Amino acid sequence: DIVMTQSPEFLAVSLGERATINCKSSQRVLYSSNNKNYLAWYQQKPGQPPKLLIYWASTRESGVPDRFSGSGSGTDFTLTISSLQAEDVAVYYCQQYYSSPLTFGGGTKVEIK
Amino acid sequence: EVQLVESGGGLVQPGGSLTLSCAASGVTFSSYWMTWVRQAPGKGPEWVANINQDGSEKNYVDSVKGRFTISRDNVKNSLYLQMNSLRAEDTAVYYCARASPRLDYWGQGTLVTVSS
């Protein structure tokens, strides 16, 4: 199984400042035949299902604000919120869909400092 | 608009059974893999099982193999999860999600509580 390790577990950022979340996979999730990283990022608010933000490691889902961006390849990935807004308070998860079992990171809780 | 609506959750005793359903609308259901993901109270999401477009390929997380069965009915646009021999550690909100292959649409979930 591919293990996804996120850091930090908790992140407190001032409004308007940058938030950076890291995700490391225990195996490469880059599929060589199409050069795509099978890595997604989700946002989850209390009482709601996870919401897809980023897929293929760096493609923003339709309707997601452009302050959210994803980067990285192979085994190391980053989700960046360029200017934190109050509505971004949530838990963020990375997830690999390269192979079954699909696995999630442990989550990063983002709060306002 | 894609909608996924889960049902069938509830309170069940350890060792009992339950069948969850997920009704899909606004989507060409038969064109996509579908997935069940669960989330225990205060924990992160855990992928449970997935099924391909015609139901010929199914995958399960090790902890539910032999106890849970995923299935689908492409005529009824519905996804199912038959859960047997339920344990306390199966207590969670169960979500169905479309896999394209990322999980781009999710239902609101149905709560399964396993307790005596």
PDB file of C-alpha atoms in Angstrom:
ATOM      1  CA  ASP A   1       0.000   0.000   0.000  1.00  0.00           C
ATOM      2  CA  ILE A   2       1.134   3.564  -0.698  1.00  0.00           C
ATOM      3  CA  VAL A   3       1.444   5.542   2.538  1.00  0.00           C
ATOM      4  CA  MET A   4       0.686   9.265   2.346  1.00  0.00           C
ATOM      5  CA  THR A   5       2.369  11.452   4.977  1.00  0.00           C
ATOM      6  CA  GLN A   6       1.212  15.032   5.440  1.00  0.00           C
ATOM      7  CA  SER A   7       2.876  17.849   7.341  1.00  0.00           C
ATOM      8  CA  PRO A   8       2.262  19.807   9.410  1.00  0.00           C
ATOM      9  CA  GLU A   9      -0.685  18.357  11.302  1.00  0.00           C
ATOM     10  CA  PHE A  10      -1.817  21.840  12.383  1.00  0.00           C
ATOM     11  CA  LEU A  11      -1.196  25.184  10.712  1.00  0.00           C
ATOM     12  CA  ALA A  12      -2.141  28.626  12.011  1.00  0.00           C
ATOM     13  CA  VAL A  13      -1.802  31.439   9.477  1.00  0.00           C
ATOM     14  CA  SER A  14      -2.809  35.094   9.570  1.00  0.00           C
ATOM     15  CA  LEU A  15      -5.503  36.312   7.200  1.00  0.00           C
ATOM     16  CA  GLY A  16      -3.972  37.213   3.850  1.00  0.00           C
ATOM     17  CA  GLU A  17      -0.801  35.225   4.496  1.00  0.00           C
ATOM     18  CA  ARG A  18       0.427  32.120   2.695  1.00  0.00           C
ATOM     19  CA  ALA A  19      -0.330  28.598   3.894  1.00  0.00           C
ATOM     20  CA  THR A  20       1.766  25.662   2.695  1.00  0.00           C
ATOM     21  CA  ILE A  21       0.916  21.997   3.246  1.00  0.00           C
ATOM     22  CA  ASN A  22       3.218  19.147   2.329  1.00  0.00           C
ATOM     23  CA  CYS A  23       2.424  15.598   1.293  1.00  0.00           C
ATOM     24  CA  LYS A  24       4.864  12.761   0.710  1.00  0.00           C
ATOM     25  CA  SER A  25       4.016   9.388  -0.806  1.00  0.00           C
ATOM     26  CA  SER A  26       5.919   6.209   0.030  1.00  0.00           C
ATOM     27  CA  GLN A  27       6.076   5.334  -3.679  1.00  0.00           C
ATOM     28  CA  ARG A  28       6.036   7.391  -6.830  1.00  0.00           C
ATOM     29  CA  VAL A  29       2.506   8.200  -8.015  1.00  0.00           C
ATOM     30  CA  LEU A  30       3.707   9.401 -11.413  1.00  0.00           C
ATOM     31  CA  TYR A  31       2.390   7.194 -14.205  1.00  0.00           C
ATOM     32  CA  SER A  32       5.104   7.197 -16.841  1.00  0.00           C
ATOM     33  CA  SER A  33       2.859   6.439 -19.816  1.00  0.00           C
ATOM     34  CA  ASN A  34       0.949   9.723 -19.504  1.00  0.00           C
ATOM     35  CA  ASN A  35       3.348  11.695 -17.267  1.00  0.00           C
ATOM     36  CA  LYS A  36       0.568  12.406 -14.774  1.00  0.00           C
ATOM     37  CA  ASN A  37       0.826  12.388 -10.999  1.00  0.00           C
ATOM     38  CA  TYR A  38      -2.187  10.571  -9.553  1.00  0.00           C
ATOM     39  CA  LEU A  39      -2.457  12.924  -6.591  1.00  0.00           C
ATOM     40  CA  ALA A  40      -5.438  14.959  -5.405  1.00  0.00           C
ATOM     41  CA  TRP A  41      -6.087  17.492  -2.656  1.00  0.00           C
ATOM     42  CA  TYR A  42      -9.375  17.841  -0.772  1.00  0.00           C
ATOM     43  CA  GLN A  43     -10.808  20.385   1.637  1.00  0.00           C
ATOM     44  CA  GLN A  44     -13.197  19.286   4.357  1.00  0.00           C
ATOM     45  CA  LYS A  45     -15.269  21.514   6.597  1.00  0.00           C
ATOM     46  CA  PRO A  46     -17.190  20.208   9.646  1.00  0.00           C
ATOM     47  CA  GLY A  47     -20.274  18.207   8.767  1.00  0.00           C
ATOM     48  CA  GLN A  48     -19.478  18.179   5.054  1.00  0.00           C
ATOM     49  CA  PRO A  49     -17.935  15.626   2.713  1.00  0.00           C
ATOM     50  CA  PRO A  50     -14.452  16.275   1.355  1.00  0.00           C
ATOM     51  CA  LYS A  51     -14.405  18.661  -1.591  1.00  0.00           C
ATOM     52  CA  LEU A  52     -11.996  18.150  -4.476  1.00  0.00           C
ATOM     53  CA  LEU A  53      -9.639  21.116  -4.908  1.00  0.00           C
ATOM     54  CA  ILE A  54      -6.737  19.877  -7.024  1.00  0.00           C
ATOM     55  CA  TYR A  55      -6.155  16.790  -9.177  1.00  0.00           C
ATOM     56  CA  TRP A  56      -3.244  15.538 -11.280  1.00  0.00           C
ATOM     57  CA  ALA A  57      -1.216  17.255  -8.527  1.00  0.00           C
ATOM     58  CA  SER A  58      -1.630  20.729 -10.020  1.00  0.00           C
ATOM     59  CA  THR A  59      -4.927  21.042 -11.918  1.00  0.00           C
ATOM     60  CA  ARG A  60      -7.475  23.163 -10.128  1.00  0.00           C
ATOM     61  CA  GLU A  61     -11.033  21.791 -10.067  1.00  0.00           C
ATOM     62  CA  SER A  62     -13.650  23.968 -11.723  1.00  0.00           C
ATOM     63  CA  GLY A  63     -14.906  26.703  -9.386  1.00  0.00           C
ATOM     64  CA  VAL A  64     -11.973  26.495  -6.979  1.00  0.00           C
ATOM     65  CA  PRO A  65     -10.460  29.943  -6.266  1.00  0.00           C
ATOM     66  CA  ASP A  66      -7.080  30.563  -7.870  1.00  0.00           C
ATOM     67  CA  ARG A  67      -5.482  31.228  -4.478  1.00  0.00           C
ATOM     68  CA  PHE A  68      -5.320  27.423  -4.214  1.00  0.00           C
ATOM     69  CA  SER A  69      -2.476  25.796  -6.136  1.00  0.00           C
ATOM     70  CA  GLY A  70      -0.773  22.423  -6.184  1.00  0.00           C
ATOM     71  CA  SER A  71       2.753  21.491  -7.134  1.00  0.00           C
ATOM     72  CA  GLY A  72       5.234  18.636  -6.987  1.00  0.00           C
ATOM     73  CA  SER A  73       5.922  15.367  -8.742  1.00  0.00           C
ATOM     74  CA  GLY A  74       6.933  11.809  -8.018  1.00  0.00           C
ATOM     75  CA  THR A  75       6.705  11.502  -4.246  1.00  0.00           C
ATOM     76  CA  ASP A  76       6.681  15.087  -2.934  1.00  0.00           C
ATOM     77  CA  PHE A  77       3.731  17.428  -3.279  1.00  0.00           C
ATOM     78  CA  THR A  78       2.577  20.785  -1.921  1.00  0.00           C
ATOM     79  CA  LEU A  79      -0.755  22.566  -1.584  1.00  0.00           C
ATOM     80  CA  THR A  80      -0.443  26.332  -1.301  1.00  0.00           C
ATOM     81  CA  ILE A  81      -3.098  28.829  -0.306  1.00  0.00           C
ATOM     82  CA  SER A  82      -1.569  32.093  -1.463  1.00  0.00           C
ATOM     83  CA  SER A  83      -3.668  34.451   0.669  1.00  0.00           C
ATOM     84  CA  LEU A  84      -5.630  32.766   3.434  1.00  0.00           C
ATOM     85  CA  GLN A  85      -9.282  33.747   3.744  1.00  0.00           C
ATOM     86  CA  ALA A  86     -11.605  33.088   6.673  1.00  0.00           C
ATOM     87  CA  GLU A  87     -13.587  30.556   4.615  1.00  0.00           C
ATOM     88  CA  ASP A  88     -10.432  28.471   4.083  1.00  0.00           C
ATOM     89  CA  VAL A  89     -10.472  27.247   7.693  1.00  0.00           C
ATOM     90  CA  ALA A  90     -10.789  23.504   7.197  1.00  0.00           C
ATOM     91  CA  VAL A  91      -8.912  20.218   7.183  1.00  0.00           C
ATOM     92  CA  TYR A  92      -6.968  19.451   4.020  1.00  0.00           C
ATOM     93  CA  TYR A  93      -6.133  15.960   2.780  1.00  0.00           C
ATOM     94  CA  CYS A  94      -3.921  14.656   0.022  1.00  0.00           C
ATOM     95  CA  GLN A  95      -4.868  11.375  -1.646  1.00  0.00           C
ATOM     96  CA  GLN A  96      -3.236   9.105  -4.200  1.00  0.00           C
ATOM     97  CA  TYR A  97      -5.355   7.419  -6.845  1.00  0.00           C
ATOM     98  CA  TYR A  98      -2.406   5.674  -8.523  1.00  0.00           C
ATOM     99  CA  SER A  99      -3.225   2.248  -7.123  1.00  0.00           C
ATOM    100  CA  SER A 100      -5.659   0.397  -4.886  1.00  0.00           C
ATOM    101  CA  PRO A 101      -6.060   0.766  -2.029  1.00  0.00           C
ATOM    102  CA  LEU A 102      -6.492   4.483  -2.622  1.00  0.00           C
ATOM    103  CA  THR A 103      -4.963   6.187   0.390  1.00  0.00           C
ATOM    104  CA  PHE A 104      -5.298   9.536   2.108  1.00  0.00           C
ATOM    105  CA  GLY A 105      -2.868  11.555   4.138  1.00  0.00           C
ATOM    106  CA  GLY A 106      -3.580  12.139   7.792  1.00  0.00           C
ATOM    107  CA  GLY A 107      -4.844  15.679   7.235  1.00  0.00           C
ATOM    108  CA  THR A 108      -3.720  19.212   8.024  1.00  0.00           C
ATOM    109  CA  LYS A 109      -5.988  21.439  10.067  1.00  0.00           C
ATOM    110  CA  VAL A 110      -5.705  25.061   8.963  1.00  0.00           C
ATOM    111  CA  GLU A 111      -6.755  27.792  11.370  1.00  0.00           C
ATOM    112  CA  ILE A 112      -6.545  31.568  11.559  1.00  0.00           C
ATOM    113  CA  LYS A 113      -3.726  32.951  13.709  1.00  0.00           C
TER     114      LYS A 113
ATOM    115  CA  GLU B   1     -25.963  18.769 -11.706  1.00  0.00           C
ATOM    116  CA  VAL B   2     -24.425  15.599 -10.335  1.00  0.00           C
ATOM    117  CA  GLN B   3     -26.097  14.356  -7.169  1.00  0.00           C
ATOM    118  CA  LEU B   4     -25.196  11.353  -5.052  1.00  0.00           C
ATOM    119  CA  VAL B   5     -27.529  10.454  -2.205  1.00  0.00           C
ATOM    120  CA  GLU B   6     -26.652   7.731   0.281  1.00  0.00           C
ATOM    121  CA  SER B   7     -29.157   5.867   2.422  1.00  0.00           C
ATOM    122  CA  GLY B   8     -29.396   2.796   4.596  1.00  0.00           C
ATOM    123  CA  GLY B   9     -27.253   3.764   7.557  1.00  0.00           C
ATOM    124  CA  GLY B  10     -28.296   3.247  11.148  1.00  0.00           C
ATOM    125  CA  LEU B  11     -27.566   1.508  14.429  1.00  0.00           C
ATOM    126  CA  VAL B  12     -26.639  -2.170  14.213  1.00  0.00           C
ATOM    127  CA  GLN B  13     -25.306  -4.647  16.738  1.00  0.00           C
ATOM    128  CA  PRO B  14     -21.832  -6.161  16.393  1.00  0.00           C
ATOM    129  CA  GLY B  15     -22.004  -9.110  14.018  1.00  0.00           C
ATOM    130  CA  GLY B  16     -25.001  -7.656  12.232  1.00  0.00           C
ATOM    131  CA  SER B  17     -25.540  -6.673   8.630  1.00  0.00           C
ATOM    132  CA  LEU B  18     -26.517  -3.545   6.764  1.00  0.00           C
ATOM    133  CA  THR B  19     -26.832  -2.555   3.114  1.00  0.00           C
ATOM    134  CA  LEU B  20     -26.043   0.964   2.011  1.00  0.00           C
ATOM    135  CA  SER B  21     -27.364   2.485  -1.208  1.00  0.00           C
ATOM    136  CA  CYS B  22     -26.236   5.446  -3.257  1.00  0.00           C
ATOM    137  CA  ALA B  23     -28.586   6.933  -5.844  1.00  0.00           C
ATOM    138  CA  ALA B  24     -26.939   8.908  -8.624  1.00  0.00           C
ATOM    139  CA  SER B  25     -28.505  11.559 -10.825  1.00  0.00           C
ATOM    140  CA  GLY B  26     -27.244  14.124 -13.313  1.00  0.00           C
ATOM    141  CA  VAL B  27     -24.441  11.847 -14.413  1.00  0.00           C
ATOM    142  CA  THR B  28     -23.884   9.057 -16.918  1.00  0.00           C
ATOM    143  CA  PHE B  29     -23.570   6.599 -14.063  1.00  0.00           C
ATOM    144  CA  SER B  30     -22.513   3.639 -16.163  1.00  0.00           C
ATOM    145  CA  SER B  31     -19.453   5.488 -17.505  1.00  0.00           C
ATOM    146  CA  TYR B  32     -17.601   5.791 -14.214  1.00  0.00           C
ATOM    147  CA  TRP B  33     -15.892   3.800 -11.534  1.00  0.00           C
ATOM    148  CA  MET B  34     -17.641   4.342  -8.213  1.00  0.00           C
ATOM    149  CA  THR B  35     -16.192   4.299  -4.718  1.00  0.00           C
ATOM    150  CA  TRP B  36     -17.195   3.993  -1.072  1.00  0.00           C
ATOM    151  CA  VAL B  37     -15.171   6.030   1.425  1.00  0.00           C
ATOM    152  CA  ARG B  38     -15.774   6.054   5.168  1.00  0.00           C
ATOM    153  CA  GLN B  39     -14.797   8.427   7.917  1.00  0.00           C
ATOM    154  CA  ALA B  40     -14.794   7.421  11.557  1.00  0.00           C
ATOM    155  CA  PRO B  41     -15.629  10.121  14.107  1.00  0.00           C
ATOM    156  CA  GLY B  42     -12.733  12.572  14.399  1.00  0.00           C
ATOM    157  CA  LYS B  43     -10.615  10.679  11.869  1.00  0.00           C
ATOM    158  CA  GLY B  44      -9.576  11.151   8.252  1.00  0.00           C
ATOM    159  CA  PRO B  45     -11.259   9.542   5.256  1.00  0.00           C
ATOM    160  CA  GLU B  46     -10.580   5.882   4.500  1.00  0.00           C
ATOM    161  CA  TRP B  47     -11.181   4.354   1.088  1.00  0.00           C
ATOM    162  CA  VAL B  48     -13.295   1.211   1.464  1.00  0.00           C
ATOM    163  CA  ALA B  49     -14.017  -0.222  -1.983  1.00  0.00           C
ATOM    164  CA  ASN B  50     -14.431   0.598  -5.624  1.00  0.00           C
ATOM    165  CA  ILE B  51     -16.109  -0.961  -8.650  1.00  0.00           C
ATOM    166  CA  ASN B  52     -15.592  -0.490 -12.351  1.00  0.00           C
ATOM    167  CA  GLN B  53     -18.168   0.558 -14.893  1.00  0.00           C
ATOM    168  CA  ASP B  54     -19.774  -2.837 -15.557  1.00  0.00           C
ATOM    169  CA  GLY B  55     -19.184  -4.334 -12.121  1.00  0.00           C
ATOM    170  CA  SER B  56     -16.620  -6.863 -13.328  1.00  0.00           C
ATOM    171  CA  GLU B  57     -13.761  -5.451 -11.246  1.00  0.00           C
ATOM    172  CA  LYS B  58     -13.964  -4.749  -7.531  1.00  0.00           C
ATOM    173  CA  ASN B  59     -11.334  -3.773  -4.988  1.00  0.00           C
ATOM    174  CA  TYR B  60     -11.488  -3.621  -1.194  1.00  0.00           C
ATOM    175  CA  VAL B  61      -9.390  -2.343   1.669  1.00  0.00           C
ATOM    176  CA  ASP B  62      -7.957  -5.307   3.583  1.00  0.00           C
ATOM    177  CA  SER B  63      -9.981  -4.606   6.733  1.00  0.00           C
ATOM    178  CA  VAL B  64     -13.311  -5.289   4.966  1.00  0.00           C
ATOM    179  CA  LYS B  65     -12.348  -8.084   2.569  1.00  0.00           C
ATOM    180  CA  GLY B  66     -14.673 -11.051   2.976  1.00  0.00           C
ATOM    181  CA  ARG B  67     -17.191  -8.972   4.948  1.00  0.00           C
ATOM    182  CA  PHE B  68     -18.260  -6.177   2.564  1.00  0.00           C
ATOM    183  CA  THR B  69     -19.490  -6.464  -1.015  1.00  0.00           C
ATOM    184  CA  ILE B  70     -19.735  -3.566  -3.435  1.00  0.00           C
ATOM    185  CA  SER B  71     -22.168  -3.769  -6.346  1.00  0.00           C
ATOM    186  CA  ARG B  72     -24.005  -1.539  -8.759  1.00  0.00           C
ATOM    187  CA  ASP B  73     -27.140  -1.434 -10.900  1.00  0.00           C
ATOM    188  CA  ASN B  74     -26.567   0.700 -13.978  1.00  0.00           C
ATOM    189  CA  VAL B  75     -30.263   0.579 -14.895  1.00  0.00           C
ATOM    190  CA  LYS B  76     -31.245   2.056 -11.528  1.00  0.00           C
ATOM    191  CA  ASN B  77     -28.184   4.353 -11.411  1.00  0.00           C
ATOM    192  CA  SER B  78     -27.396   2.967  -7.986  1.00  0.00           C
ATOM    193  CA  LEU B  79     -24.374   1.817  -6.020  1.00  0.00           C
ATOM    194  CA  TYR B  80     -24.548  -0.553  -3.058  1.00  0.00           C
ATOM    195  CA  LEU B  81     -22.424  -1.722  -0.160  1.00  0.00           C
ATOM    196  CA  GLN B  82     -23.482  -4.922   1.566  1.00  0.00           C
ATOM    197  CA  MET B  83     -21.844  -5.017   4.989  1.00  0.00           C
ATOM    198  CA  ASN B  84     -21.783  -8.234   7.030  1.00  0.00           C
ATOM    199  CA  SER B  85     -20.146  -9.238  10.310  1.00  0.00           C
ATOM    200  CA  LEU B  86     -20.020  -5.609  11.359  1.00  0.00           C
ATOM    201  CA  ARG B  87     -17.573  -4.552  14.068  1.00  0.00           C
ATOM    202  CA  ALA B  88     -17.355  -1.528  16.316  1.00  0.00           C
ATOM    203  CA  GLU B  89     -14.471  -0.225  14.215  1.00  0.00           C
ATOM    204  CA  ASP B  90     -16.767  -0.045  11.175  1.00  0.00           C
ATOM    205  CA  THR B  91     -18.607   2.846  12.846  1.00  0.00           C
ATOM    206  CA  ALA B  92     -18.288   5.784  10.467  1.00  0.00           C
ATOM    207  CA  VAL B  93     -19.997   8.069   8.010  1.00  0.00           C
ATOM    208  CA  TYR B  94     -20.035   6.250   4.681  1.00  0.00           C
ATOM    209  CA  TYR B  95     -19.767   8.315   1.510  1.00  0.00           C
ATOM    210  CA  CYS B  96     -20.185   7.269  -2.080  1.00  0.00           C
ATOM    211  CA  ALA B  97     -18.089   9.131  -4.602  1.00  0.00           C
ATOM    212  CA  ARG B  98     -17.574   9.181  -8.334  1.00  0.00           C
ATOM    213  CA  ALA B  99     -14.071   8.231  -9.425  1.00  0.00           C
ATOM    214  CA  SER B 100     -12.918   9.928 -12.604  1.00  0.00           C
ATOM    215  CA  PRO B 101     -10.376   8.681 -11.352  1.00  0.00           C
ATOM    216  CA  ARG B 102     -10.063  11.390  -8.730  1.00  0.00           C
ATOM    217  CA  LEU B 103     -13.060  11.567  -6.385  1.00  0.00           C
ATOM    218  CA  ASP B 104     -14.787  14.550  -7.905  1.00  0.00           C
ATOM    219  CA  TYR B 105     -18.350  14.176  -6.634  1.00  0.00           C
ATOM    220  CA  TRP B 106     -19.357  13.009  -3.161  1.00  0.00           C
ATOM    221  CA  GLY B 107     -22.635  12.361  -1.436  1.00  0.00           C
ATOM    222  CA  GLN B 108     -23.447  13.830   1.969  1.00  0.00           C
ATOM    223  CA  GLY B 109     -22.896  10.474   3.650  1.00  0.00           C
ATOM    224  CA  THR B 110     -24.869   8.062   5.819  1.00  0.00           C
ATOM    225  CA  LEU B 111     -23.909   7.221   9.397  1.00  0.00           C
ATOM    226  CA  VAL B 112     -23.355   3.619  10.417  1.00  0.00           C
ATOM    227  CA  THR B 113     -23.058   2.949  14.140  1.00  0.00           C
ATOM    228  CA  VAL B 114     -22.077  -0.515  15.324  1.00  0.00           C
ATOM    229  CA  SER B 115     -22.848  -0.876  19.006  1.00  0.00           C
ATOM    230  CA  SER B 116     -24.663  -3.135  21.420  1.00  0.00           C
TER     231      SER B 116
END
